[in-house]
PDB file of C-alpha atoms in Angstrom:
ATOM      1  CA  MET V  59       0.677 -26.259 -11.192  1.00  0.00           C
ATOM      2  CA  THR V  60       0.772 -27.625  -7.648  1.00  0.00           C
ATOM      3  CA  ALA V  61       3.242 -29.882  -5.848  1.00  0.00           C
ATOM      4  CA  VAL V  62       0.896 -32.805  -6.573  1.00  0.00           C
ATOM      5  CA  ASP V  63       1.096 -32.026 -10.302  1.00  0.00           C
ATOM      6  CA  ILE V  64       4.896 -31.833 -10.208  1.00  0.00           C
ATOM      7  CA  ALA V  65       5.100 -35.122  -8.315  1.00  0.00           C
ATOM      8  CA  ARG V  66       2.905 -36.762 -10.956  1.00  0.00           C
ATOM      9  CA  ILE V  67       5.083 -35.447 -13.803  1.00  0.00           C
ATOM     10  CA  ALA V  68       8.247 -36.588 -12.009  1.00  0.00           C
ATOM     11  CA  LYS V  69       6.785 -40.090 -11.768  1.00  0.00           C
ATOM     12  CA  GLU V  70       5.436 -40.242 -15.329  1.00  0.00           C
ATOM     13  CA  ASP V  71       8.418 -38.704 -17.129  1.00  0.00           C
ATOM     14  CA  PHE V  72      11.366 -39.650 -14.914  1.00  0.00           C
ATOM     15  CA  ASN V  73      10.094 -42.573 -12.822  1.00  0.00           C
ATOM     16  CA  ALA V  74      11.032 -40.561  -9.706  1.00  0.00           C
ATOM     17  CA  SER V  75       8.721 -40.878  -6.718  1.00  0.00           C
ATOM     18  CA  TYR V  76       8.095 -37.815  -4.535  1.00  0.00           C
ATOM     19  CA  THR V  77       5.447 -36.849  -2.038  1.00  0.00           C
ATOM     20  CA  PRO V  78       4.128 -33.265  -2.265  1.00  0.00           C
ATOM     21  CA  LYS V  79       6.189 -32.470   0.838  1.00  0.00           C
ATOM     22  CA  GLY V  80       9.246 -33.885  -0.908  1.00  0.00           C
ATOM     23  CA  ILE V  81       8.584 -31.664  -3.923  1.00  0.00           C
ATOM     24  CA  TYR V  82       8.423 -28.593  -1.674  1.00  0.00           C
ATOM     25  CA  GLY V  83      11.735 -29.584  -0.085  1.00  0.00           C
ATOM     26  CA  LEU V  84      13.383 -30.195  -3.461  1.00  0.00           C
ATOM     27  CA  LEU V  85      12.257 -26.843  -4.852  1.00  0.00           C
ATOM     28  CA  SER V  86      13.243 -25.037  -1.652  1.00  0.00           C
ATOM     29  CA  ARG V  87      16.806 -26.314  -2.000  1.00  0.00           C
ATOM     30  CA  ILE V  88      17.100 -24.622  -5.396  1.00  0.00           C
ATOM     31  CA  GLY V  89      15.524 -21.381  -4.183  1.00  0.00           C
ATOM     32  CA  ILE V  90      11.965 -21.837  -5.463  1.00  0.00           C
ATOM     33  CA  SER V  91       8.854 -21.396  -3.306  1.00  0.00           C
ATOM     34  CA  TRP V  92       5.077 -21.361  -3.851  1.00  0.00           C
ATOM     35  CA  VAL V  93       4.105 -17.682  -3.877  1.00  0.00           C
ATOM     36  CA  SER V  94       1.273 -15.519  -5.160  1.00  0.00           C
ATOM     37  CA  ALA V  95       1.992 -13.497  -8.279  1.00  0.00           C
ATOM     38  CA  ARG V  96       1.556  -9.721  -8.188  1.00  0.00           C
ATOM     39  CA  SER V  97      -0.619  -8.074 -10.785  1.00  0.00           C
ATOM     40  CA  ARG V  98       0.944  -5.578 -13.176  1.00  0.00           C
ATOM     41  CA  HIS V  99      -0.837  -3.043 -15.355  1.00  0.00           C
ATOM     42  CA  PRO V 100      -0.349  -3.796 -19.072  1.00  0.00           C
ATOM     43  CA  LYS V 101       0.624  -0.149 -19.672  1.00  0.00           C
ATOM     44  CA  ALA V 102       3.301  -0.101 -16.960  1.00  0.00           C
ATOM     45  CA  ASP V 103       6.688   1.142 -18.180  1.00  0.00           C
ATOM     46  CA  GLN V 104       9.425  -0.870 -16.476  1.00  0.00           C
ATOM     47  CA  GLN V 105      12.129   1.557 -17.606  1.00  0.00           C
ATOM     48  CA  ALA V 106      10.249   4.503 -16.090  1.00  0.00           C
ATOM     49  CA  MET V 107       9.837   2.598 -12.828  1.00  0.00           C
ATOM     50  CA  ASP V 108      13.538   1.744 -12.739  1.00  0.00           C
ATOM     51  CA  ASP V 109      14.459   5.362 -13.499  1.00  0.00           C
ATOM     52  CA  PHE V 110      12.242   6.595 -10.667  1.00  0.00           C
ATOM     53  CA  LYS V 111      14.418   4.682  -8.225  1.00  0.00           C
ATOM     54  CA  ASN V 112      17.166   7.201  -9.024  1.00  0.00           C
ATOM     55  CA  PHE V 113      15.111   8.961  -6.437  1.00  0.00           C
ATOM     56  CA  VAL V 114      17.226  11.878  -5.311  1.00  0.00           C
ATOM     57  CA  ASN V 115      17.239  13.391  -8.815  1.00  0.00           C
ATOM     58  CA  HIS V 116      13.444  13.331  -8.963  1.00  0.00           C
ATOM     59  CA  VAL V 117      13.249  14.980  -5.553  1.00  0.00           C
ATOM     60  CA  ARG V 118      15.615  17.746  -6.655  1.00  0.00           C
ATOM     61  CA  THR V 119      13.430  18.372  -9.715  1.00  0.00           C
ATOM     62  CA  VAL V 120      10.348  19.270  -7.656  1.00  0.00           C
ATOM     63  CA  LEU V 121      11.994  20.729  -4.558  1.00  0.00           C
ATOM     64  CA  PRO V 122      11.932  24.532  -4.091  1.00  0.00           C
ATOM     65  CA  GLU V 123      15.427  25.948  -4.643  1.00  0.00           C
ATOM     66  CA  HIS V 124      15.833  27.231  -1.091  1.00  0.00           C
ATOM     67  CA  ILE V 125      15.215  23.792   0.484  1.00  0.00           C
ATOM     68  CA  GLU V 126      18.236  21.599   1.250  1.00  0.00           C
ATOM     69  CA  LEU V 127      17.986  17.847   0.792  1.00  0.00           C
ATOM     70  CA  SER V 128      19.098  17.403   4.393  1.00  0.00           C
ATOM     71  CA  ASP V 129      15.892  19.165   5.486  1.00  0.00           C
ATOM     72  CA  VAL V 130      13.585  16.869   3.493  1.00  0.00           C
ATOM     73  CA  ASP V 131      11.311  14.144   4.860  1.00  0.00           C
ATOM     74  CA  ILE V 132       9.816  11.706   2.353  1.00  0.00           C
ATOM     75  CA  TRP V 133       6.145  10.822   2.731  1.00  0.00           C
ATOM     76  CA  PHE V 134       3.946   8.486   0.673  1.00  0.00           C
ATOM     77  CA  GLN V 135       0.270   9.261   0.129  1.00  0.00           C
ATOM     78  CA  ASP V 136      -2.696   7.334  -1.234  1.00  0.00           C
ATOM     79  CA  GLU V 137      -6.425   6.753  -0.831  1.00  0.00           C
ATOM     80  CA  THR V 138      -8.413   3.561  -0.504  1.00  0.00           C
ATOM     81  CA  ARG V 139     -12.107   2.783  -0.613  1.00  0.00           C
ATOM     82  CA  ILE V 140     -13.746   1.070   2.362  1.00  0.00           C
ATOM     83  CA  GLY V 141     -17.313  -0.072   1.996  1.00  0.00           C
ATOM     84  CA  GLN V 142     -20.047  -2.627   1.956  1.00  0.00           C
ATOM     85  CA  GLN V 143     -18.517  -4.570  -0.931  1.00  0.00           C
ATOM     86  CA  GLY V 144     -15.334  -5.199   1.008  1.00  0.00           C
ATOM     87  CA  SER V 145     -12.527  -7.728   1.028  1.00  0.00           C
ATOM     88  CA  ILE V 146     -12.760 -11.395   1.935  1.00  0.00           C
ATOM     89  CA  THR V 147      -9.561 -12.828   3.393  1.00  0.00           C
ATOM     90  CA  ARG V 148      -8.285 -16.005   5.017  1.00  0.00           C
ATOM     91  CA  VAL V 149      -9.552 -16.997   8.471  1.00  0.00           C
ATOM     92  CA  TRP V 150      -8.688 -19.763  10.944  1.00  0.00           C
ATOM     93  CA  HIS V 151     -11.169 -22.626  10.641  1.00  0.00           C
ATOM     94  CA  TYR V 152     -11.477 -26.368  11.116  1.00  0.00           C
ATOM     95  CA  CYS V 153      -9.628 -28.542   8.600  1.00  0.00           C
ATOM     96  CA  GLY V 154     -11.798 -29.968   5.846  1.00  0.00           C
ATOM     97  CA  GLN V 155     -14.342 -27.150   6.057  1.00  0.00           C
ATOM     98  CA  ARG V 156     -14.525 -23.901   4.147  1.00  0.00           C
ATOM     99  CA  PRO V 157     -16.225 -21.113   6.104  1.00  0.00           C
ATOM    100  CA  ARG V 158     -18.828 -18.869   4.520  1.00  0.00           C
ATOM    101  CA  VAL V 159     -18.579 -15.102   4.875  1.00  0.00           C
ATOM    102  CA  ILE V 160     -21.359 -12.728   3.871  1.00  0.00           C
ATOM    103  CA  ARG V 161     -20.345 -10.283   1.163  1.00  0.00           C
ATOM    104  CA  GLN V 162     -22.737  -7.364   0.996  1.00  0.00           C
ATOM    105  CA  GLN V 163     -24.245  -6.229  -2.290  1.00  0.00           C
ATOM    106  CA  GLN V 164     -24.916  -2.613  -1.272  1.00  0.00           C
ATOM    107  CA  PHE V 165     -22.706   0.236  -2.442  1.00  0.00           C
ATOM    108  CA  GLU V 166     -22.254   2.524   0.580  1.00  0.00           C
ATOM    109  CA  SER V 167     -18.599   3.467   1.072  1.00  0.00           C
ATOM    110  CA  ALA V 168     -16.092   5.962   2.447  1.00  0.00           C
ATOM    111  CA  TYR V 169     -12.544   6.850   1.474  1.00  0.00           C
ATOM    112  CA  LEU V 170      -9.516   6.658   3.727  1.00  0.00           C
ATOM    113  CA  PHE V 171      -6.775   9.153   2.869  1.00  0.00           C
ATOM    114  CA  GLY V 172      -3.409   8.201   4.307  1.00  0.00           C
ATOM    115  CA  ALA V 173       0.116   9.605   4.280  1.00  0.00           C
ATOM    116  CA  PHE V 174       3.124   7.879   5.820  1.00  0.00           C
ATOM    117  CA  CYS V 175       6.668   8.977   6.654  1.00  0.00           C
ATOM    118  CA  PRO V 176       8.963   5.913   6.567  1.00  0.00           C
ATOM    119  CA  SER V 177      11.801   7.608   8.442  1.00  0.00           C
ATOM    120  CA  THR V 178       9.674   8.457  11.500  1.00  0.00           C
ATOM    121  CA  GLY V 179       6.649   6.167  11.264  1.00  0.00           C
ATOM    122  CA  ASN V 180       4.358   9.188  11.523  1.00  0.00           C
ATOM    123  CA  SER V 181       1.104   9.150   9.585  1.00  0.00           C
ATOM    124  CA  VAL V 182      -1.789  11.452   8.732  1.00  0.00           C
ATOM    125  CA  GLY V 183      -5.226  10.051   7.946  1.00  0.00           C
ATOM    126  CA  LEU V 184      -8.656  11.359   7.015  1.00  0.00           C
ATOM    127  CA  VAL V 185     -11.903   9.507   6.371  1.00  0.00           C
ATOM    128  CA  LEU V 186     -14.100  11.320   3.855  1.00  0.00           C
ATOM    129  CA  PRO V 187     -17.213  10.487   1.807  1.00  0.00           C
ATOM    130  CA  TYR V 188     -15.583  11.323  -1.544  1.00  0.00           C
ATOM    131  CA  VAL V 189     -12.304  11.811  -3.389  1.00  0.00           C
ATOM    132  CA  ASP V 190     -11.733  15.065  -5.251  1.00  0.00           C
ATOM    133  CA  LYS V 191      -9.408  18.056  -5.291  1.00  0.00           C
ATOM    134  CA  GLN V 192     -11.064  19.661  -2.266  1.00  0.00           C
ATOM    135  CA  ALA V 193     -10.635  16.471  -0.230  1.00  0.00           C
ATOM    136  CA  MET V 194      -7.008  16.244  -1.339  1.00  0.00           C
ATOM    137  CA  GLN V 195      -6.426  19.871  -0.366  1.00  0.00           C
ATOM    138  CA  LEU V 196      -7.737  19.112   3.115  1.00  0.00           C
ATOM    139  CA  HIS V 197      -5.408  16.131   3.425  1.00  0.00           C
ATOM    140  CA  MET V 198      -2.413  18.198   2.293  1.00  0.00           C
ATOM    141  CA  GLN V 199      -3.235  20.796   4.942  1.00  0.00           C
ATOM    142  CA  HIS V 200      -3.269  18.112   7.631  1.00  0.00           C
ATOM    143  CA  ILE V 201       0.059  16.736   6.387  1.00  0.00           C
ATOM    144  CA  SER V 202       1.499  20.254   6.520  1.00  0.00           C
ATOM    145  CA  LYS V 203       0.559  20.557  10.195  1.00  0.00           C
ATOM    146  CA  GLU V 204       2.561  17.407  10.991  1.00  0.00           C
ATOM    147  CA  VAL V 205       5.771  18.596   9.320  1.00  0.00           C
ATOM    148  CA  PRO V 206       8.205  19.796  12.021  1.00  0.00           C
ATOM    149  CA  GLU V 207       9.437  23.377  11.966  1.00  0.00           C
ATOM    150  CA  GLY V 208      12.416  23.671   9.635  1.00  0.00           C
ATOM    151  CA  ARG V 209      11.572  20.480   7.732  1.00  0.00           C
ATOM    152  CA  HIS V 210      10.014  20.066   4.273  1.00  0.00           C
ATOM    153  CA  ALA V 211       7.840  17.131   3.193  1.00  0.00           C
ATOM    154  CA  VAL V 212       8.094  15.673  -0.295  1.00  0.00           C
ATOM    155  CA  VAL V 213       4.903  13.652  -0.662  1.00  0.00           C
ATOM    156  CA  VAL V 214       5.051  10.868  -3.245  1.00  0.00           C
ATOM    157  CA  MET V 215       1.727   9.931  -4.840  1.00  0.00           C
ATOM    158  CA  ASP V 216       0.171   8.589  -8.007  1.00  0.00           C
ATOM    159  CA  GLY V 217      -1.180  10.658 -10.891  1.00  0.00           C
ATOM    160  CA  ALA V 218      -4.853  10.734  -9.882  1.00  0.00           C
ATOM    161  CA  LEU V 219      -6.783  13.692 -11.298  1.00  0.00           C
ATOM    162  CA  TRP V 220      -7.194  15.273  -7.866  1.00  0.00           C
ATOM    163  CA  HIS V 221      -3.417  15.150  -7.190  1.00  0.00           C
ATOM    164  CA  GLN V 222      -2.672  18.549  -8.694  1.00  0.00           C
ATOM    165  CA  ALA V 223       0.535  20.559  -8.323  1.00  0.00           C
ATOM    166  CA  ASP V 224      -1.276  23.730  -7.260  1.00  0.00           C
ATOM    167  CA  LEU V 225      -2.026  21.986  -3.954  1.00  0.00           C
ATOM    168  CA  ASN V 226       1.630  22.329  -2.906  1.00  0.00           C
ATOM    169  CA  LEU V 227       2.083  24.235   0.355  1.00  0.00           C
ATOM    170  CA  HIS V 228       4.975  26.175   1.886  1.00  0.00           C
ATOM    171  CA  ASN V 229       6.333  23.044   3.558  1.00  0.00           C
ATOM    172  CA  VAL V 230       4.813  20.292   1.387  1.00  0.00           C
ATOM    173  CA  THR V 231       5.699  19.435  -2.227  1.00  0.00           C
ATOM    174  CA  MET V 232       4.150  16.711  -4.375  1.00  0.00           C
ATOM    175  CA  LEU V 233       6.203  14.193  -6.354  1.00  0.00           C
ATOM    176  CA  LYS V 234       4.294  12.082  -8.875  1.00  0.00           C
ATOM    177  CA  LEU V 235       4.975   8.406  -9.444  1.00  0.00           C
ATOM    178  CA  PRO V 236       5.332   7.040 -12.988  1.00  0.00           C
ATOM    179  CA  PRO V 237       1.956   6.081 -14.521  1.00  0.00           C
ATOM    180  CA  TYR V 238       0.544   2.645 -13.717  1.00  0.00           C
ATOM    181  CA  ALA V 239       3.146   1.934 -11.024  1.00  0.00           C
ATOM    182  CA  PRO V 240       1.300   1.356  -7.714  1.00  0.00           C
ATOM    183  CA  GLU V 241       4.028  -1.081  -6.641  1.00  0.00           C
ATOM    184  CA  LEU V 242       6.317   1.928  -6.100  1.00  0.00           C
ATOM    185  CA  ASN V 243       3.952   3.288  -3.445  1.00  0.00           C
ATOM    186  CA  PRO V 244       4.293   1.423  -0.118  1.00  0.00           C
ATOM    187  CA  SER V 245       0.953   2.878   0.966  1.00  0.00           C
ATOM    188  CA  GLU V 246      -0.526  -0.038  -0.975  1.00  0.00           C
ATOM    189  CA  GLN V 247       1.001  -2.432   1.566  1.00  0.00           C
ATOM    190  CA  ILE V 248      -0.465  -0.358   4.402  1.00  0.00           C
ATOM    191  CA  TRP V 249      -3.946  -0.709   2.899  1.00  0.00           C
ATOM    192  CA  GLN V 250      -3.392  -4.429   2.493  1.00  0.00           C
ATOM    193  CA  TYR V 251      -2.385  -4.698   6.148  1.00  0.00           C
ATOM    194  CA  LEU V 252      -5.406  -2.705   7.357  1.00  0.00           C
ATOM    195  CA  LYS V 253      -7.858  -4.699   5.295  1.00  0.00           C
ATOM    196  CA  GLN V 254      -6.387  -8.047   6.316  1.00  0.00           C
ATOM    197  CA  HIS V 255      -6.291  -7.218  10.019  1.00  0.00           C
ATOM    198  CA  ASP V 256      -9.281  -4.954  10.623  1.00  0.00           C
ATOM    199  CA  LEU V 257     -11.498  -4.330   7.617  1.00  0.00           C
ATOM    200  CA  SER V 258     -12.060  -7.653   5.850  1.00  0.00           C
ATOM    201  CA  ASN V 259     -14.914 -10.150   6.293  1.00  0.00           C
ATOM    202  CA  ARG V 260     -17.093  -7.325   7.627  1.00  0.00           C
ATOM    203  CA  CYS V 261     -20.679  -6.176   7.201  1.00  0.00           C
ATOM    204  CA  PHE V 262     -21.623  -2.521   7.649  1.00  0.00           C
ATOM    205  CA  ASP V 263     -25.098  -1.158   8.346  1.00  0.00           C
ATOM    206  CA  GLY V 264     -24.361   2.110   6.576  1.00  0.00           C
ATOM    207  CA  TYR V 265     -21.983   5.010   6.078  1.00  0.00           C
ATOM    208  CA  ASP V 266     -21.573   5.825   9.775  1.00  0.00           C
ATOM    209  CA  ALA V 267     -20.608   2.230  10.561  1.00  0.00           C
ATOM    210  CA  ILE V 268     -18.034   2.302   7.752  1.00  0.00           C
ATOM    211  CA  VAL V 269     -16.521   5.533   9.066  1.00  0.00           C
ATOM    212  CA  ASP V 270     -16.387   4.167  12.613  1.00  0.00           C
ATOM    213  CA  ALA V 271     -14.629   0.983  11.467  1.00  0.00           C
ATOM    214  CA  ALA V 272     -12.148   2.930   9.336  1.00  0.00           C
ATOM    215  CA  CYS V 273     -11.321   5.260  12.226  1.00  0.00           C
ATOM    216  CA  VAL V 274     -10.831   2.389  14.671  1.00  0.00           C
ATOM    217  CA  ALA V 275      -8.525   0.602  12.214  1.00  0.00           C
ATOM    218  CA  TRP V 276      -6.565   3.777  11.524  1.00  0.00           C
ATOM    219  CA  ASN V 277      -6.133   4.661  15.189  1.00  0.00           C
ATOM    220  CA  ARG V 278      -4.826   1.171  15.915  1.00  0.00           C
ATOM    221  CA  LEU V 279      -2.307   1.529  13.114  1.00  0.00           C
ATOM    222  CA  ARG V 280      -1.053   5.068  13.629  1.00  0.00           C
ATOM    223  CA  VAL V 281       0.425   4.404  17.081  1.00  0.00           C
ATOM    224  CA  GLN V 282       2.504   1.506  15.732  1.00  0.00           C
ATOM    225  CA  LEU V 283       5.407   3.589  14.447  1.00  0.00           C
ATOM    226  CA  GLU V 284       7.799   0.661  14.050  1.00  0.00           C
ATOM    227  CA  LEU V 285       5.229  -1.284  12.056  1.00  0.00           C
ATOM    228  CA  ILE V 286       4.658   1.660   9.710  1.00  0.00           C
ATOM    229  CA  ARG V 287       8.407   2.091   9.266  1.00  0.00           C
ATOM    230  CA  SER V 288       8.794  -1.607   8.542  1.00  0.00           C
ATOM    231  CA  ILE V 289       6.014  -1.717   5.949  1.00  0.00           C
ATOM    232  CA  THR V 290       6.863   1.514   4.127  1.00  0.00           C
ATOM    233  CA  SER V 291      10.673   1.606   4.130  1.00  0.00           C
ATOM    234  CA  ARG V 292      12.478   1.037   0.831  1.00  0.00           C
ATOM    235  CA  ALA V 293      16.218   1.197   0.182  1.00  0.00           C
ATOM    236  CA  TRP V 294      15.865   3.357  -2.936  1.00  0.00           C
ATOM    237  CA  PHE V 295      14.193   6.471  -1.536  1.00  0.00           C
ATOM    238  CA  ILE V 296      16.995   7.733   0.694  1.00  0.00           C
ATOM    239  CA  VAL V 297      17.723  11.349  -0.285  1.00  0.00           C
ATOM    240  CA  CYS V 298      20.722  12.212   1.888  1.00  0.00           C
TER     241      CYS V 298
END
């Protein structure tokens, strides 16, 4: 239902005349705005998601006994596909015209692995041709190299098959999200940002072009520490 629809109902049912702009103003005064809904998996468990926000207890559960909470850095990890069947997003264009953007029908793609530390803005990325346990092991090793001496990374991630506990390292420990709860992983907002700003409305000749574009987008992002902090920070995952 749009503002035009609401204005029509107001006129028909209450004999009140409003322009669409007037409807927006009226709704704004009572705290209502026109926003896009977020999708939610039908199997998502709201109670489990709420419980996960009692975050420090979950961290203690997975943390090696000799590690103090004060020595822990929280990271969030995820993967996203980048390829020839990419995203189409909004663009600036002349009023009254709707631009056309080519959407490829080929299937060549690569996968961008990313991990982000909200407290520092640091990030670790890899572009690989596949997702599996070996690829995840490589990413964990790169994360480990970025953990400062004397610190321990707790890396929050979803329950994908290749996210297996035996990939934990001496200074990196996995923490799994509840099932079907991608909204608890701020990496999703990073992917949205990258695709909106660098990787949408694109055509790629092949795999090498996809990798090049992914690397350029990543390298632009990773130096923007404040931006990464802003996108990934959440009030509920403070551990000390």
